[in-house]
Amino acid sequence: MNQRLIKAEGFMFAVLAAVLYFSNGYSWLLFLLLLFLPDVSMIGYAVSSKTGAYVYNAAHTYILPLLLLLSGYLLSIEWPVLISFIWIVHIGLDRMLGFGLKYTSDFKDTHIQKL
């Protein structure tokens, strides 16, 4: 895969989500407190590499935060929207820095590069 393209995509998602988050006047403190929450998914590696990869990848794909964002907008509920923006920023920053989705072989094997 093209590393530069994936990193650029991550950067764009992170910037867009951050701009949308802060333009809505959401809290800086909440942003900082929740920004690294998706990394708690690494706990799956305590069970096995396979479990860890599945749990980590579930928390580091855009699917869940985009579904949360959509549900927040459709139901006019603010908290899913702000959480999804923070979550998207996290995923985007990870991609931008080269931390990709994990293969089941090892934590350091990602779809972007071997760390």
PDB file of C-alpha atoms in Angstrom:
ATOM      1  CA  MET A   1       0.000   0.000   0.000  1.00  0.00           C
ATOM      2  CA  ASN A   2       1.046   3.560  -0.526  1.00  0.00           C
ATOM      3  CA  GLN A   3       2.230   4.815   2.874  1.00  0.00           C
ATOM      4  CA  ARG A   4       2.145   8.472   1.886  1.00  0.00           C
ATOM      5  CA  LEU A   5      -1.444   8.241   0.719  1.00  0.00           C
ATOM      6  CA  ILE A   6      -2.588   6.526   3.927  1.00  0.00           C
ATOM      7  CA  LYS A   7      -0.717   9.058   6.058  1.00  0.00           C
ATOM      8  CA  ALA A   8      -2.162  11.981   4.062  1.00  0.00           C
ATOM      9  CA  GLU A   9      -5.653  10.529   4.418  1.00  0.00           C
ATOM     10  CA  GLY A  10      -5.141  10.216   8.175  1.00  0.00           C
ATOM     11  CA  PHE A  11      -3.973  13.817   8.365  1.00  0.00           C
ATOM     12  CA  MET A  12      -7.019  15.047   6.452  1.00  0.00           C
ATOM     13  CA  PHE A  13      -9.459  13.079   8.623  1.00  0.00           C
ATOM     14  CA  ALA A  14      -7.759  14.319  11.803  1.00  0.00           C
ATOM     15  CA  VAL A  15      -7.841  17.953  10.695  1.00  0.00           C
ATOM     16  CA  LEU A  16     -11.427  17.799   9.439  1.00  0.00           C
ATOM     17  CA  ALA A  17     -12.736  16.121  12.592  1.00  0.00           C
ATOM     18  CA  ALA A  18     -10.798  18.532  14.844  1.00  0.00           C
ATOM     19  CA  VAL A  19     -12.113  21.562  12.959  1.00  0.00           C
ATOM     20  CA  LEU A  20     -15.682  20.259  13.203  1.00  0.00           C
ATOM     21  CA  TYR A  21     -15.233  19.450  16.897  1.00  0.00           C
ATOM     22  CA  PHE A  22     -13.846  22.839  17.896  1.00  0.00           C
ATOM     23  CA  SER A  23     -16.094  24.858  15.558  1.00  0.00           C
ATOM     24  CA  ASN A  24     -19.039  23.442  17.516  1.00  0.00           C
ATOM     25  CA  GLY A  25     -17.560  24.863  20.713  1.00  0.00           C
ATOM     26  CA  TYR A  26     -16.898  21.530  22.380  1.00  0.00           C
ATOM     27  CA  SER A  27     -14.533  21.323  25.365  1.00  0.00           C
ATOM     28  CA  TRP A  28     -10.741  21.292  25.014  1.00  0.00           C
ATOM     29  CA  LEU A  29     -10.459  19.404  28.288  1.00  0.00           C
ATOM     30  CA  LEU A  30     -12.855  16.682  27.162  1.00  0.00           C
ATOM     31  CA  PHE A  31     -10.950  16.451  23.885  1.00  0.00           C
ATOM     32  CA  LEU A  32      -7.651  15.900  25.691  1.00  0.00           C
ATOM     33  CA  LEU A  33      -9.183  13.431  28.156  1.00  0.00           C
ATOM     34  CA  LEU A  34     -10.766  11.254  25.461  1.00  0.00           C
ATOM     35  CA  LEU A  35      -8.199  11.549  22.658  1.00  0.00           C
ATOM     36  CA  PHE A  36      -6.255   8.430  23.589  1.00  0.00           C
ATOM     37  CA  LEU A  37      -9.190   6.386  24.873  1.00  0.00           C
ATOM     38  CA  PRO A  38      -9.263   4.113  21.768  1.00  0.00           C
ATOM     39  CA  ASP A  39      -5.789   2.880  22.735  1.00  0.00           C
ATOM     40  CA  VAL A  40      -7.349   1.085  25.695  1.00  0.00           C
ATOM     41  CA  SER A  41      -8.254  -1.509  23.059  1.00  0.00           C
ATOM     42  CA  MET A  42      -4.653  -2.726  23.249  1.00  0.00           C
ATOM     43  CA  ILE A  43      -5.765  -4.656  26.328  1.00  0.00           C
ATOM     44  CA  GLY A  44      -6.858  -7.399  23.937  1.00  0.00           C
ATOM     45  CA  TYR A  45      -3.193  -8.258  23.465  1.00  0.00           C
ATOM     46  CA  ALA A  46      -3.191  -9.521  27.061  1.00  0.00           C
ATOM     47  CA  VAL A  47      -5.294 -12.435  25.782  1.00  0.00           C
ATOM     48  CA  SER A  48      -3.463 -13.166  22.507  1.00  0.00           C
ATOM     49  CA  SER A  49      -2.096 -11.529  19.373  1.00  0.00           C
ATOM     50  CA  LYS A  50      -5.173 -12.567  17.443  1.00  0.00           C
ATOM     51  CA  THR A  51      -7.647 -11.216  20.012  1.00  0.00           C
ATOM     52  CA  GLY A  52      -5.567  -8.068  20.412  1.00  0.00           C
ATOM     53  CA  ALA A  53      -5.525  -7.403  16.677  1.00  0.00           C
ATOM     54  CA  TYR A  54      -9.290  -7.857  16.357  1.00  0.00           C
ATOM     55  CA  VAL A  55     -10.111  -5.640  19.344  1.00  0.00           C
ATOM     56  CA  TYR A  56      -7.545  -2.986  18.387  1.00  0.00           C
ATOM     57  CA  ASN A  57      -8.703  -2.921  14.758  1.00  0.00           C
ATOM     58  CA  ALA A  58     -12.357  -2.628  15.776  1.00  0.00           C
ATOM     59  CA  ALA A  59     -11.471   0.508  17.743  1.00  0.00           C
ATOM     60  CA  HIS A  60      -9.224   1.885  14.997  1.00  0.00           C
ATOM     61  CA  THR A  61     -11.409   1.779  11.906  1.00  0.00           C
ATOM     62  CA  TYR A  62     -13.595   4.665  10.840  1.00  0.00           C
ATOM     63  CA  ILE A  63     -16.736   2.497  10.700  1.00  0.00           C
ATOM     64  CA  LEU A  64     -17.784   2.691  14.370  1.00  0.00           C
ATOM     65  CA  PRO A  65     -17.153   6.419  14.902  1.00  0.00           C
ATOM     66  CA  LEU A  66     -18.911   7.260  11.633  1.00  0.00           C
ATOM     67  CA  LEU A  67     -21.939   5.182  12.670  1.00  0.00           C
ATOM     68  CA  LEU A  68     -21.887   6.939  16.051  1.00  0.00           C
ATOM     69  CA  LEU A  69     -21.660  10.307  14.296  1.00  0.00           C
ATOM     70  CA  LEU A  70     -24.566   9.467  12.023  1.00  0.00           C
ATOM     71  CA  SER A  71     -26.720   8.282  14.913  1.00  0.00           C
ATOM     72  CA  GLY A  72     -25.932  11.446  16.889  1.00  0.00           C
ATOM     73  CA  TYR A  73     -26.952  13.667  13.995  1.00  0.00           C
ATOM     74  CA  LEU A  74     -30.084  11.684  13.165  1.00  0.00           C
ATOM     75  CA  LEU A  75     -31.237  11.603  16.788  1.00  0.00           C
ATOM     76  CA  SER A  76     -30.070  15.174  17.531  1.00  0.00           C
ATOM     77  CA  ILE A  77     -27.956  13.995  20.471  1.00  0.00           C
ATOM     78  CA  GLU A  78     -24.749  15.927  21.053  1.00  0.00           C
ATOM     79  CA  TRP A  79     -22.545  13.475  23.001  1.00  0.00           C
ATOM     80  CA  PRO A  80     -22.252  10.838  20.223  1.00  0.00           C
ATOM     81  CA  VAL A  81     -21.250  13.585  17.805  1.00  0.00           C
ATOM     82  CA  LEU A  82     -18.473  15.014  19.961  1.00  0.00           C
ATOM     83  CA  ILE A  83     -17.168  11.545  20.903  1.00  0.00           C
ATOM     84  CA  SER A  84     -17.094  10.474  17.273  1.00  0.00           C
ATOM     85  CA  PHE A  85     -15.150  13.604  16.258  1.00  0.00           C
ATOM     86  CA  ILE A  86     -12.526  12.879  18.934  1.00  0.00           C
ATOM     87  CA  TRP A  87     -12.396   9.214  17.906  1.00  0.00           C
ATOM     88  CA  ILE A  88     -11.898  10.149  14.235  1.00  0.00           C
ATOM     89  CA  VAL A  89      -9.105  12.570  15.194  1.00  0.00           C
ATOM     90  CA  HIS A  90      -7.401   9.735  17.102  1.00  0.00           C
ATOM     91  CA  ILE A  91      -7.619   7.314  14.188  1.00  0.00           C
ATOM     92  CA  GLY A  92      -6.436   9.970  11.763  1.00  0.00           C
ATOM     93  CA  LEU A  93      -3.428  10.852  13.938  1.00  0.00           C
ATOM     94  CA  ASP A  94      -2.550   7.166  14.241  1.00  0.00           C
ATOM     95  CA  ARG A  95      -2.631   6.742  10.472  1.00  0.00           C
ATOM     96  CA  MET A  96      -0.678   9.955   9.932  1.00  0.00           C
ATOM     97  CA  LEU A  97       2.052   8.708  12.275  1.00  0.00           C
ATOM     98  CA  GLY A  98       2.187   5.309  10.575  1.00  0.00           C
ATOM     99  CA  PHE A  99       0.308   3.275  13.185  1.00  0.00           C
ATOM    100  CA  GLY A 100      -2.004   1.199  11.086  1.00  0.00           C
ATOM    101  CA  LEU A 101      -4.402  -1.651  11.553  1.00  0.00           C
ATOM    102  CA  LYS A 102      -2.738  -4.669  13.116  1.00  0.00           C
ATOM    103  CA  TYR A 103      -2.117  -8.074  11.617  1.00  0.00           C
ATOM    104  CA  THR A 104      -2.668 -11.052  13.900  1.00  0.00           C
ATOM    105  CA  SER A 105       0.993 -12.107  13.615  1.00  0.00           C
ATOM    106  CA  ASP A 106       2.408  -9.346  15.854  1.00  0.00           C
ATOM    107  CA  PHE A 107       1.506  -5.932  17.298  1.00  0.00           C
ATOM    108  CA  LYS A 108       4.255  -4.330  15.232  1.00  0.00           C
ATOM    109  CA  ASP A 109       2.903  -5.675  11.925  1.00  0.00           C
ATOM    110  CA  THR A 110       0.527  -3.074  10.482  1.00  0.00           C
ATOM    111  CA  HIS A 111      -1.102  -2.407   7.146  1.00  0.00           C
ATOM    112  CA  ILE A 112       1.080   0.678   6.751  1.00  0.00           C
ATOM    113  CA  GLN A 113       4.490  -0.526   7.885  1.00  0.00           C
ATOM    114  CA  LYS A 114       6.344  -2.815  10.235  1.00  0.00           C
ATOM    115  CA  LEU A 115       7.041  -0.803  13.371  1.00  0.00           C
TER     116      LEU A 115
END
